[in-house]
């Protein structure tokens, strides 16, 4: 066996090859791309006869370079950068760090500790495509939320009537009207016909007249006003924010359609859709983040650990603490959190379990509060 550490960056890779005894065979800096991967194969071929005799350590689990390594038949271990940082402390405590040194570190890690890490499991191309689309879709939704929150904050500064008129600032009603009247003065003088036209342009098809009257009434209420120049400046920023959120809505819709098309043709789609609370979008996110390689996880607990839904126990001597697991796949955890909420309305079993847990927590709080009142336990956050 030979062991290769690969410290990657955007335009190059530092690689370090060592044998079973930890002796250096060679090291080199290789360029990113086809020329670099060809040179890497030549380096490996000079010391190993078969690809399965080569173990790679690298701090990433995706991309063209990693795909080329797995396609060549090498054993590839994606090591979490946090694990690499802690492993570095085993060698020295000075804090020194270099790309070449990290490449040697990764080679040493897979030589001595690869049994504690899992090789990269190759998902199918369909699974990878769903993952790419689901992540892009989720990222656009997060971006829309950021822009919507910024817009809400700005409106609070100079246009409180708009906040009274619109609960959801990313909705077509709000975007249509605010795009037409981004300042309080324009909103107060906006005629009913113009509001109805803005609602139609925003996508509303029902109750247009009634909704327009509600919006007009809210926009014409007396409110505190900012100076004219400040209001005009805020109006320009609001018009820009409305344009950004409108385009984000359009792109989210386009991506959602593409995501649904890819997800519905996947062989595992029916399994995911059969689970209470999972629809096309959430099902695609869960499938994409878990992957479709059947041997990726050894048991259910491994899946829970990866998703961050299993508790973390810290025990030392007589002290034992159970904490939430914060080192996790953030995208998967977000999808599972939404999945759990959706399951409450579609699964009687999930609803019953949730109610039982809420009752148990409520009962525990009442007991602790009673003991606090009697002075038997210390007061603190419950």
Coordinates of C-alpha atoms in Angstrom, one line a residue, residues 5-378:
X5 CA -2.1 13.2 1.1
X6 CA -3.6 15.8 -1.2
X7 CA -3.9 19.4 0.1
X8 CA -6.0 21.1 -2.5
X9 CA -6.6 24.7 -3.4
X10 CA -8.3 26.5 -6.2
X11 CA -5.4 26.3 -8.7
X12 CA -3.0 23.6 -7.4
X13 CA -2.6 20.5 -5.3
X14 CA 0.2 19.6 -2.9
X15 CA 0.6 15.8 -2.8
X16 CA 2.8 13.7 -0.6
X17 CA 3.3 9.9 -1.1
X18 CA 4.5 7.6 1.6
X19 CA 4.9 3.9 2.1
X20 CA 3.6 1.5 4.9
X21 CA 6.4 2.5 7.2
X22 CA 5.8 6.3 6.8
X23 CA 8.8 6.9 4.6
X24 CA 8.6 9.6 2.0
X25 CA 8.4 8.4 -1.5
X26 CA 7.9 11.7 -3.3
X27 CA 6.1 15.0 -3.0
X28 CA 5.1 17.6 -5.6
X29 CA 2.9 20.5 -6.3
X30 CA 0.5 19.8 -9.2
X31 CA -1.7 22.1 -11.2
X32 CA -5.5 21.8 -11.1
X33 CA -7.1 20.2 -14.1
X34 CA -6.3 17.5 -16.7
X35 CA -2.5 18.1 -16.7
X36 CA -2.4 17.8 -12.9
X37 CA -4.4 14.6 -12.7
X38 CA -2.3 13.0 -15.4
X39 CA 0.9 13.9 -13.6
X40 CA -0.6 12.5 -10.4
X41 CA -1.5 9.2 -12.0
X42 CA 2.1 9.0 -13.3
X43 CA 3.5 9.5 -9.8
X44 CA 1.2 6.9 -8.3
X45 CA 2.0 4.4 -11.1
X46 CA 5.7 4.6 -10.3
X47 CA 5.0 3.2 -6.8
X48 CA 1.9 1.1 -7.0
X49 CA 0.8 -1.7 -9.4
X50 CA -2.9 -1.6 -8.8
X51 CA -5.2 1.4 -8.0
X52 CA -6.7 -0.4 -5.0
X53 CA -3.3 -0.3 -3.4
X54 CA -3.5 3.5 -3.1
X55 CA -5.3 5.3 -0.3
X56 CA -5.9 9.1 -0.7
X57 CA -6.6 11.6 2.0
X58 CA -8.2 14.9 0.9
X59 CA -10.4 17.5 2.6
X60 CA -13.3 17.5 0.1
X61 CA -15.7 14.9 -1.1
X62 CA -16.9 16.4 -4.4
X63 CA -15.6 18.1 -7.6
X64 CA -14.0 17.0 -10.8
X65 CA -10.6 16.2 -9.1
X66 CA -12.2 13.9 -6.5
X67 CA -14.4 12.3 -9.3
X68 CA -11.3 11.5 -11.3
X69 CA -9.6 9.9 -8.2
X70 CA -12.6 7.7 -7.5
X71 CA -13.1 6.8 -11.2
X72 CA -9.4 5.6 -11.2
X73 CA -10.2 3.1 -8.5
X74 CA -8.2 4.6 -5.7
X75 CA -9.4 4.4 -2.1
X76 CA -10.4 8.0 -1.4
X77 CA -11.1 9.3 2.1
X78 CA -12.7 12.7 2.5
X79 CA -11.4 14.0 5.9
X80 CA -13.2 16.7 7.7
X81 CA -11.0 19.8 8.0
X82 CA -11.8 20.0 11.7
X83 CA -10.5 16.4 12.2
X84 CA -7.3 17.4 10.2
X85 CA -6.8 20.5 12.5
X86 CA -7.0 18.3 15.6
X87 CA -4.8 15.7 14.1
X88 CA -2.2 18.4 13.4
X89 CA -1.9 19.0 17.1
X90 CA -0.6 15.4 17.5
X91 CA 2.5 16.3 15.6
X92 CA 3.3 19.8 16.9
X93 CA 1.7 22.4 19.1
X94 CA 3.5 25.5 17.7
X95 CA 0.6 26.3 15.3
X96 CA 2.8 26.1 12.2
X97 CA 1.0 25.3 9.0
X98 CA 1.8 24.9 5.4
X99 CA 0.2 23.3 2.3
X100 CA 3.1 20.8 1.9
X101 CA 2.9 20.0 5.6
X102 CA -0.8 19.4 5.4
X103 CA -0.3 17.0 2.5
X104 CA 2.0 14.9 4.6
X105 CA -0.4 15.1 7.5
X106 CA -3.2 13.7 5.3
X107 CA -1.0 10.9 4.1
X108 CA -0.1 10.0 7.7
X109 CA -3.7 10.2 8.7
X110 CA -4.9 7.7 6.1
X111 CA -1.9 5.5 6.8
X112 CA -2.6 5.2 10.6
X113 CA -6.2 6.1 11.1
X114 CA -8.1 5.3 7.9
X115 CA -10.1 2.6 9.8
X116 CA -11.8 5.4 11.7
X117 CA -12.9 7.2 8.5
X118 CA -15.3 6.2 5.7
X119 CA -14.2 6.0 2.1
X120 CA -16.1 8.3 -0.3
X121 CA -19.2 6.5 -1.5
X122 CA -20.0 7.1 -5.1
X123 CA -23.5 8.3 -5.7
X124 CA -25.2 7.8 -9.0
X125 CA -25.1 10.6 -11.6
X126 CA -28.9 11.1 -11.1
X127 CA -28.3 11.4 -7.3
X128 CA -25.5 14.0 -7.8
X129 CA -27.7 16.0 -10.2
X130 CA -30.5 16.1 -7.6
X131 CA -28.1 17.2 -5.0
X132 CA -26.8 20.1 -7.2
X133 CA -30.3 21.3 -8.0
X134 CA -31.6 20.9 -4.4
X135 CA -28.7 22.9 -3.0
X136 CA -29.0 25.6 -5.6
X137 CA -32.8 25.8 -4.9
X138 CA -32.2 26.0 -1.2
X139 CA -29.5 28.6 -1.5
X140 CA -31.8 30.8 -3.6
X141 CA -34.5 30.5 -0.9
X142 CA -32.0 31.5 1.8
X143 CA -30.8 34.4 -0.4
X144 CA -34.5 35.6 -0.8
X145 CA -35.0 35.4 2.9
X146 CA -31.9 37.6 3.5
X147 CA -33.1 40.2 1.0
X148 CA -36.6 40.1 2.4
X149 CA -35.4 40.6 5.9
X150 CA -33.3 43.6 4.7
X151 CA -36.3 45.0 2.9
X152 CA -38.4 44.6 6.1
X153 CA -35.8 46.4 8.1
X154 CA -35.6 49.3 5.6
X155 CA -39.4 49.7 5.5
X156 CA -39.5 49.8 9.3
X157 CA -37.2 52.9 9.0
X158 CA -39.4 54.9 6.7
X159 CA -42.5 53.1 5.4
X160 CA -44.4 51.4 8.3
X161 CA -47.7 51.5 6.4
X162 CA -46.2 49.0 3.9
X163 CA -45.5 46.5 6.8
X164 CA -49.1 46.9 7.9
X165 CA -50.3 46.2 4.3
X166 CA -48.2 43.2 3.6
X167 CA -47.3 40.3 5.9
X168 CA -45.1 38.5 3.3
X169 CA -42.8 40.9 1.5
X170 CA -41.7 38.2 -1.0
X171 CA -45.3 37.7 -2.1
X172 CA -46.3 39.0 -5.5
X173 CA -48.8 41.4 -3.9
X174 CA -46.1 43.2 -2.0
X175 CA -43.6 43.2 -4.8
X176 CA -46.1 44.5 -7.3
X177 CA -47.3 47.4 -5.2
X178 CA -43.9 48.4 -3.7
X179 CA -42.4 48.3 -7.2
X180 CA -45.1 50.9 -8.2
X181 CA -45.0 52.9 -5.0
X182 CA -41.7 52.5 -3.1
X183 CA -42.2 55.6 -0.9
X184 CA -45.0 56.5 1.6
X185 CA -46.1 59.5 -0.5
X186 CA -46.5 57.5 -3.6
X187 CA -48.3 54.8 -1.7
X188 CA -50.7 57.2 -0.1
X189 CA -51.7 58.7 -3.5
X190 CA -51.8 55.4 -5.4
X191 CA -55.3 55.0 -6.9
X192 CA -57.3 51.9 -6.6
X193 CA -57.0 51.0 -10.3
X194 CA -53.2 51.2 -10.0
X195 CA -53.2 48.9 -7.0
X196 CA -55.4 46.4 -8.8
X197 CA -53.1 46.5 -11.8
X198 CA -50.0 46.0 -9.6
X199 CA -51.7 43.0 -8.0
X200 CA -52.5 41.4 -11.4
X201 CA -48.9 42.0 -12.4
X202 CA -47.8 40.3 -9.2
X203 CA -49.7 37.2 -10.1
X204 CA -53.0 37.6 -8.1
X205 CA -56.0 36.2 -9.9
X206 CA -58.8 36.2 -7.2
X207 CA -60.3 38.8 -4.8
X208 CA -58.3 41.5 -6.6
X209 CA -60.8 44.3 -5.8
X210 CA -61.2 43.4 -2.1
X211 CA -57.4 43.0 -1.6
X212 CA -56.8 46.3 -3.4
X213 CA -59.1 48.2 -1.0
X214 CA -57.4 46.6 2.0
X215 CA -54.0 47.7 0.7
X216 CA -55.2 51.2 -0.1
X217 CA -56.7 51.6 3.4
X218 CA -53.4 50.5 5.0
X219 CA -51.2 52.7 2.8
X220 CA -53.3 55.8 3.6
X221 CA -53.2 55.5 7.4
X222 CA -51.4 58.3 9.2
X223 CA -47.8 57.3 10.0
X224 CA -44.6 58.9 11.2
X225 CA -42.7 60.2 8.2
X226 CA -38.9 60.5 7.5
X227 CA -37.4 63.6 5.9
X228 CA -38.2 63.8 2.1
X229 CA -34.6 63.2 1.0
X230 CA -34.2 60.2 3.3
X231 CA -37.5 58.8 2.1
X232 CA -36.4 59.2 -1.5
X233 CA -33.1 57.4 -0.8
X234 CA -34.9 54.5 0.9
X235 CA -37.4 54.4 -2.0
X236 CA -34.5 53.8 -4.4
X237 CA -33.1 51.0 -2.3
X238 CA -36.6 49.5 -1.9
X239 CA -37.1 49.5 -5.7
X240 CA -33.8 47.7 -6.1
X241 CA -34.7 45.1 -3.5
X242 CA -38.0 44.5 -5.1
X243 CA -36.3 43.8 -8.4
X244 CA -33.9 41.4 -6.8
X245 CA -36.6 39.5 -4.9
X246 CA -38.8 39.3 -8.0
X247 CA -36.0 37.8 -10.0
X248 CA -35.2 35.4 -7.1
X249 CA -38.8 34.3 -7.1
X250 CA -38.6 33.6 -10.8
X251 CA -35.4 31.6 -10.6
X252 CA -36.6 29.6 -7.6
X253 CA -39.7 28.6 -9.6
X254 CA -37.5 27.6 -12.6
X255 CA -35.2 25.6 -10.4
X256 CA -38.0 23.9 -8.6
X257 CA -39.5 22.7 -11.9
X258 CA -36.1 21.3 -12.9
X259 CA -35.6 19.7 -9.5
X260 CA -39.0 18.0 -9.7
X261 CA -38.3 16.6 -13.1
X262 CA -35.0 15.1 -12.0
X263 CA -36.3 13.8 -8.7
X264 CA -39.4 12.1 -10.1
X265 CA -37.4 9.9 -12.4
X266 CA -35.0 8.7 -9.7
X267 CA -35.6 5.0 -8.7
X268 CA -35.8 6.0 -5.0
X269 CA -38.3 8.8 -5.5
X270 CA -41.4 6.6 -4.6
X271 CA -39.8 5.5 -1.4
X272 CA -39.2 9.1 -0.3
X273 CA -42.6 10.3 -1.3
X274 CA -44.2 7.5 0.6
X275 CA -42.9 9.0 3.9
X276 CA -45.3 11.3 5.7
X277 CA -44.4 14.9 5.4
X278 CA -42.1 14.6 2.4
X279 CA -43.1 16.2 -0.9
X280 CA -41.1 16.6 -4.1
X281 CA -38.9 19.5 -2.9
X282 CA -38.2 18.2 0.6
X283 CA -37.8 14.7 -0.7
X284 CA -35.3 15.8 -3.2
X285 CA -33.3 17.7 -0.6
X286 CA -33.2 14.7 1.7
X287 CA -32.3 12.3 -1.1
X288 CA -29.6 14.6 -2.4
X289 CA -28.0 15.2 1.0
X290 CA -28.1 11.6 2.2
X291 CA -27.1 10.3 -1.3
X292 CA -28.3 7.2 -3.0
X293 CA -25.3 4.9 -2.4
X294 CA -26.9 2.1 -0.3
X295 CA -23.7 1.2 1.6
X296 CA -22.8 4.7 2.6
X297 CA -24.1 4.3 6.2
X298 CA -23.5 1.3 8.4
X299 CA -26.7 1.7 10.5
X300 CA -29.5 4.1 11.3
X301 CA -27.4 5.8 14.0
X302 CA -24.8 6.8 11.4
X303 CA -27.5 8.5 9.4
X304 CA -28.8 10.3 12.5
X305 CA -25.2 11.5 13.4
X306 CA -24.7 12.8 9.9
X307 CA -28.0 14.7 10.0
X308 CA -27.3 16.0 13.4
X309 CA -30.5 14.6 14.9
X310 CA -28.9 12.3 17.4
X311 CA -27.7 13.7 20.8
X312 CA -24.1 14.1 21.7
X313 CA -23.0 12.6 25.0
X314 CA -20.0 14.0 26.9
X315 CA -19.0 11.8 29.8
X316 CA -15.9 12.0 32.0
X317 CA -15.7 10.5 35.5
X318 CA -18.9 11.2 37.4
X319 CA -20.0 13.9 35.0
X320 CA -22.3 13.1 32.1
X321 CA -23.9 15.7 29.8
X322 CA -26.1 15.2 26.8
X323 CA -26.0 18.1 24.2
X324 CA -27.4 18.9 20.8
X325 CA -25.1 17.9 17.9
X326 CA -24.0 21.1 16.2
X327 CA -21.4 19.6 13.9
X328 CA -23.7 18.4 11.1
X329 CA -24.9 18.8 7.6
X330 CA -26.7 22.1 7.9
X331 CA -28.7 21.7 4.7
X332 CA -29.8 18.2 5.6
X333 CA -30.8 19.3 9.1
X334 CA -32.8 22.2 7.8
X335 CA -34.7 19.8 5.4
X336 CA -35.3 17.3 8.2
X337 CA -36.6 20.0 10.5
X338 CA -39.1 21.1 7.9
X339 CA -40.0 17.4 7.3
X340 CA -40.8 16.9 11.0
X341 CA -43.1 19.9 11.0
X342 CA -44.9 18.7 7.9
X343 CA -45.3 15.2 9.3
X344 CA -47.4 16.6 12.2
X345 CA -50.2 17.3 9.8
X346 CA -50.0 14.1 7.7
X347 CA -49.0 11.4 10.2
X348 CA -51.2 10.6 13.3
X349 CA -48.3 8.7 14.8
X350 CA -46.0 11.7 14.5
X351 CA -48.7 13.9 16.0
X352 CA -49.2 11.6 18.9
X353 CA -45.5 11.3 19.6
X354 CA -45.0 15.1 19.5
X355 CA -47.9 15.7 21.8
X356 CA -46.6 13.1 24.3
X357 CA -43.2 14.7 24.3
X358 CA -44.6 18.2 24.7
X359 CA -46.7 17.0 27.7
X360 CA -43.7 15.4 29.3
X361 CA -41.6 18.5 28.9
X362 CA -44.5 20.6 30.3
X363 CA -44.9 18.3 33.2
X364 CA -41.1 18.5 34.0
X365 CA -41.2 22.3 33.9
X366 CA -44.1 22.4 36.3
X367 CA -42.3 20.1 38.7
X368 CA -39.2 22.2 38.6
X369 CA -41.1 25.4 39.0
X370 CA -42.9 24.0 42.1
X371 CA -39.6 23.0 43.6
X372 CA -38.2 26.4 42.9
X373 CA -41.1 28.0 44.7
X374 CA -40.4 25.7 47.7
X375 CA -36.8 26.7 47.6
X376 CA -35.7 23.0 47.1
X377 CA -33.8 23.7 43.9
X378 CA -32.0 26.7 42.5

